[in-house]
Amino acid sequence: TGAGSSLRNLRRFMSQVLREILLFEAGGRMFGLPVGDVDRVVHAVRPVPLPHGPAFVEGLLNLHGTAIPVLDLNVWFGDAPRDVGLGDLMIVLRAGSARVALHAEHARGVATVTVSAIQPATAVLASADHFAGVVMIEDKIVLLPDVASFLAAARSVELREATAA
């Protein structure tokens, strides 16, 4: 029917214009991740440290028998590492079979943003290597990590660990 087709076209258009992102805080900064890239959010536990691992990797998280690298966004930005707090979370990201966890202090919910409101990271960040963009939400700057970049960093850690074993 005409009305059904119009509704489908409107939904398709809206999905291209709007993005849902999970908002969270780490190291006093606000971040946002596409909801579709988030596998799950779990209560934080102290990761198993990696000997000779890169500083930004807190260690490995045992998630139902699978070892997942945990990245510390504080260290990623050059700050001191943060110990796991009682209310902290691990945000597990996925792309295919690859997974990585980000240590977060607080989850702030899901926000819907327009794609046009997202500024490219290269326009506002001196080092935009691992970030896709920046968006303003309720007068707060929200950094949008490049999930593929984080997964690539985690994969390099996994390869190093596999060859060291």
mmCIF file of C-alpha atoms in Angstrom:
data_model
loop_
_atom_site.group_PDB
_atom_site.id
_atom_site.type_symbol
_atom_site.label_atom_id
_atom_site.label_comp_id
_atom_site.label_asym_id
_atom_site.label_seq_id
_atom_site.Cartn_x
_atom_site.Cartn_y
_atom_site.Cartn_z
ATOM 1 C CA THR A 1 0.000 0.000 0.000
ATOM 2 C CA GLY A 2 1.013 3.617 -0.444
ATOM 3 C CA ALA A 3 0.927 4.385 3.293
ATOM 4 C CA GLY A 4 3.050 1.310 4.137
ATOM 5 C CA SER A 5 5.613 2.220 1.496
ATOM 6 C CA SER A 6 5.780 5.823 2.747
ATOM 7 C CA LEU A 7 6.301 4.607 6.304
ATOM 8 C CA ARG A 8 9.126 2.268 5.198
ATOM 9 C CA ASN A 9 10.776 5.099 3.260
ATOM 10 C CA LEU A 10 10.495 7.411 6.271
ATOM 11 C CA ARG A 11 12.085 4.765 8.553
ATOM 12 C CA ARG A 12 14.902 4.186 6.049
ATOM 13 C CA PHE A 13 15.508 7.942 5.805
ATOM 14 C CA MET A 14 15.468 8.364 9.589
ATOM 15 C CA SER A 15 17.932 5.497 10.077
ATOM 16 C CA GLN A 16 20.381 7.316 7.794
ATOM 17 C CA VAL A 17 19.936 10.674 9.528
ATOM 18 C CA LEU A 18 19.758 9.622 13.188
ATOM 19 C CA ARG A 19 22.211 7.572 15.244
ATOM 20 C CA GLU A 20 21.658 6.070 18.686
ATOM 21 C CA ILE A 21 24.751 6.208 20.862
ATOM 22 C CA LEU A 22 25.487 4.815 24.307
ATOM 23 C CA LEU A 23 26.829 7.634 26.471
ATOM 24 C CA PHE A 24 29.421 6.887 29.155
ATOM 25 C CA GLU A 25 32.107 8.606 31.200
ATOM 26 C CA ALA A 26 35.741 7.629 31.606
ATOM 27 C CA GLY A 27 38.513 9.775 33.022
ATOM 28 C CA GLY A 28 36.256 12.815 33.350
ATOM 29 C CA ARG A 29 35.414 12.711 29.635
ATOM 30 C CA MET A 30 32.111 11.875 27.964
ATOM 31 C CA PHE A 31 32.116 9.272 25.193
ATOM 32 C CA GLY A 32 29.507 7.887 22.836
ATOM 33 C CA LEU A 33 29.450 4.562 21.020
ATOM 34 C CA PRO A 34 27.020 3.424 18.340
ATOM 35 C CA VAL A 35 24.489 1.163 20.056
ATOM 36 C CA GLY A 36 24.900 -1.396 17.251
ATOM 37 C CA ASP A 37 28.581 -1.867 18.147
ATOM 38 C CA VAL A 38 27.895 -2.558 21.845
ATOM 39 C CA ASP A 39 27.723 -6.261 22.638
ATOM 40 C CA ARG A 40 26.933 -5.785 26.325
ATOM 41 C CA VAL A 41 27.643 -3.727 29.426
ATOM 42 C CA VAL A 42 28.825 -5.647 32.503
ATOM 43 C CA HIS A 43 29.923 -4.751 36.022
ATOM 44 C CA ALA A 44 33.651 -4.197 36.085
ATOM 45 C CA VAL A 45 36.039 -6.676 37.598
ATOM 46 C CA ARG A 46 39.778 -6.324 37.904
ATOM 47 C CA PRO A 47 41.227 -7.575 34.603
ATOM 48 C CA VAL A 48 44.089 -10.076 34.596
ATOM 49 C CA PRO A 49 47.219 -7.973 33.926
ATOM 50 C CA LEU A 50 49.312 -8.625 30.831
ATOM 51 C CA PRO A 51 53.059 -8.779 31.361
ATOM 52 C CA HIS A 52 54.833 -6.473 28.914
ATOM 53 C CA GLY A 53 51.513 -5.358 27.432
ATOM 54 C CA PRO A 54 50.926 -1.808 26.203
ATOM 55 C CA ALA A 55 50.052 0.687 28.958
ATOM 56 C CA PHE A 56 46.574 1.382 27.561
ATOM 57 C CA VAL A 57 45.570 -2.276 28.008
ATOM 58 C CA GLU A 58 44.445 -2.868 31.604
ATOM 59 C CA GLY A 59 44.481 -6.606 31.086
ATOM 60 C CA LEU A 60 42.152 -9.374 30.010
ATOM 61 C CA LEU A 61 38.523 -9.876 31.001
ATOM 62 C CA ASN A 62 37.158 -13.420 31.211
ATOM 63 C CA LEU A 63 33.726 -13.167 29.618
ATOM 64 C CA HIS A 64 32.074 -16.585 29.675
ATOM 65 C CA GLY A 65 35.363 -18.334 28.924
ATOM 66 C CA THR A 66 36.593 -15.862 26.310
ATOM 67 C CA ALA A 67 39.549 -13.558 27.047
ATOM 68 C CA ILE A 68 38.804 -9.990 25.970
ATOM 69 C CA PRO A 69 41.342 -7.128 26.138
ATOM 70 C CA VAL A 70 40.249 -4.232 28.361
ATOM 71 C CA LEU A 71 41.343 -0.779 27.212
ATOM 72 C CA ASP A 72 41.859 2.055 29.701
ATOM 73 C CA LEU A 73 40.718 5.319 28.117
ATOM 74 C CA ASN A 74 42.465 7.305 30.872
ATOM 75 C CA VAL A 75 45.850 5.961 29.753
ATOM 76 C CA TRP A 76 44.828 6.332 26.101
ATOM 77 C CA PHE A 77 44.636 10.094 26.768
ATOM 78 C CA GLY A 78 47.919 10.169 28.689
ATOM 79 C CA ASP A 79 46.394 10.221 32.185
ATOM 80 C CA ALA A 80 47.243 7.895 35.055
ATOM 81 C CA PRO A 81 45.595 4.460 35.058
ATOM 82 C CA ARG A 82 42.447 4.149 37.139
ATOM 83 C CA ASP A 83 41.778 1.317 39.542
ATOM 84 C CA VAL A 84 38.499 -0.546 39.127
ATOM 85 C CA GLY A 85 35.837 1.123 41.283
ATOM 86 C CA LEU A 86 32.783 -0.501 42.820
ATOM 87 C CA GLY A 87 30.327 1.070 40.353
ATOM 88 C CA ASP A 88 32.546 0.836 37.265
ATOM 89 C CA LEU A 89 31.454 -0.909 34.082
ATOM 90 C CA MET A 90 33.034 -2.699 31.159
ATOM 91 C CA ILE A 91 31.494 -1.882 27.797
ATOM 92 C CA VAL A 92 32.089 -4.805 25.454
ATOM 93 C CA LEU A 93 32.276 -3.826 21.785
ATOM 94 C CA ARG A 94 32.088 -6.203 18.867
ATOM 95 C CA ALA A 95 32.656 -6.306 15.148
ATOM 96 C CA GLY A 96 32.189 -9.794 13.783
ATOM 97 C CA SER A 97 34.087 -12.145 16.066
ATOM 98 C CA ALA A 98 36.437 -9.444 17.412
ATOM 99 C CA ARG A 99 35.658 -7.995 20.833
ATOM 100 C CA VAL A 100 37.232 -5.467 23.155
ATOM 101 C CA ALA A 101 36.083 -3.965 26.466
ATOM 102 C CA LEU A 102 36.339 -0.323 27.499
ATOM 103 C CA HIS A 103 36.588 0.533 31.203
ATOM 104 C CA ALA A 104 33.894 3.092 32.038
ATOM 105 C CA GLU A 105 33.110 4.879 35.272
ATOM 106 C CA HIS A 106 29.463 5.667 34.552
ATOM 107 C CA ALA A 107 26.896 4.878 31.873
ATOM 108 C CA ARG A 108 24.677 7.845 31.041
ATOM 109 C CA GLY A 109 22.067 6.202 28.832
ATOM 110 C CA VAL A 110 21.327 6.286 25.127
ATOM 111 C CA ALA A 111 21.043 9.473 23.086
ATOM 112 C CA THR A 112 19.814 9.987 19.545
ATOM 113 C CA VAL A 113 21.911 12.387 17.485
ATOM 114 C CA THR A 114 21.604 13.608 13.953
ATOM 115 C CA VAL A 115 24.462 12.648 11.683
ATOM 116 C CA SER A 116 24.777 16.293 10.627
ATOM 117 C CA ALA A 117 25.528 17.288 14.262
ATOM 118 C CA ILE A 118 28.634 15.073 14.338
ATOM 119 C CA GLN A 119 31.842 16.978 13.647
ATOM 120 C CA PRO A 120 34.716 15.006 12.118
ATOM 121 C CA ALA A 121 37.386 14.265 14.722
ATOM 122 C CA THR A 122 40.101 15.742 12.515
ATOM 123 C CA ALA A 123 38.353 19.126 12.673
ATOM 124 C CA VAL A 124 38.515 19.407 16.481
ATOM 125 C CA LEU A 125 41.084 16.964 17.914
ATOM 126 C CA ALA A 126 44.835 17.390 17.585
ATOM 127 C CA SER A 127 45.276 13.618 17.571
ATOM 128 C CA ALA A 128 42.200 12.074 15.973
ATOM 129 C CA ASP A 129 43.784 8.684 15.225
ATOM 130 C CA HIS A 130 41.262 6.647 17.173
ATOM 131 C CA PHE A 131 38.197 8.869 17.051
ATOM 132 C CA ALA A 132 35.482 9.161 14.423
ATOM 133 C CA GLY A 133 33.981 12.433 15.576
ATOM 134 C CA VAL A 134 32.692 14.756 18.256
ATOM 135 C CA VAL A 135 29.127 15.788 19.019
ATOM 136 C CA MET A 136 27.566 18.220 21.504
ATOM 137 C CA ILE A 137 24.826 16.773 23.706
ATOM 138 C CA GLU A 138 23.204 18.987 26.339
ATOM 139 C CA ASP A 139 26.200 21.376 26.292
ATOM 140 C CA LYS A 140 28.650 18.514 26.815
ATOM 141 C CA ILE A 141 31.368 17.503 24.387
ATOM 142 C CA VAL A 142 30.972 13.816 23.535
ATOM 143 C CA LEU A 143 33.925 12.025 21.930
ATOM 144 C CA LEU A 144 32.997 9.306 19.464
ATOM 145 C CA PRO A 145 35.660 6.575 19.412
ATOM 146 C CA ASP A 146 36.384 4.759 16.172
ATOM 147 C CA VAL A 147 35.348 1.234 17.157
ATOM 148 C CA ALA A 148 37.386 -0.360 14.345
ATOM 149 C CA SER A 149 40.518 1.402 15.629
ATOM 150 C CA PHE A 150 39.985 0.110 19.175
ATOM 151 C CA LEU A 151 39.388 -3.393 17.857
ATOM 152 C CA ALA A 152 42.588 -3.189 15.776
ATOM 153 C CA ALA A 153 44.550 -2.140 18.882
ATOM 154 C CA ALA A 154 43.048 -5.059 20.799
ATOM 155 C CA ARG A 155 43.841 -7.450 17.957
ATOM 156 C CA SER A 156 47.509 -6.373 18.021
ATOM 157 C CA VAL A 157 47.594 -7.193 21.746
ATOM 158 C CA GLU A 158 46.017 -10.603 21.111
ATOM 159 C CA LEU A 159 48.604 -11.357 18.413
ATOM 160 C CA ARG A 160 51.479 -10.339 20.694
ATOM 161 C CA GLU A 161 50.142 -12.537 23.481
ATOM 162 C CA ALA A 162 49.620 -15.486 21.130
ATOM 163 C CA THR A 163 53.180 -15.270 19.774
ATOM 164 C CA ALA A 164 54.656 -14.841 23.274
ATOM 165 C CA ALA A 165 52.930 -17.996 24.548
#
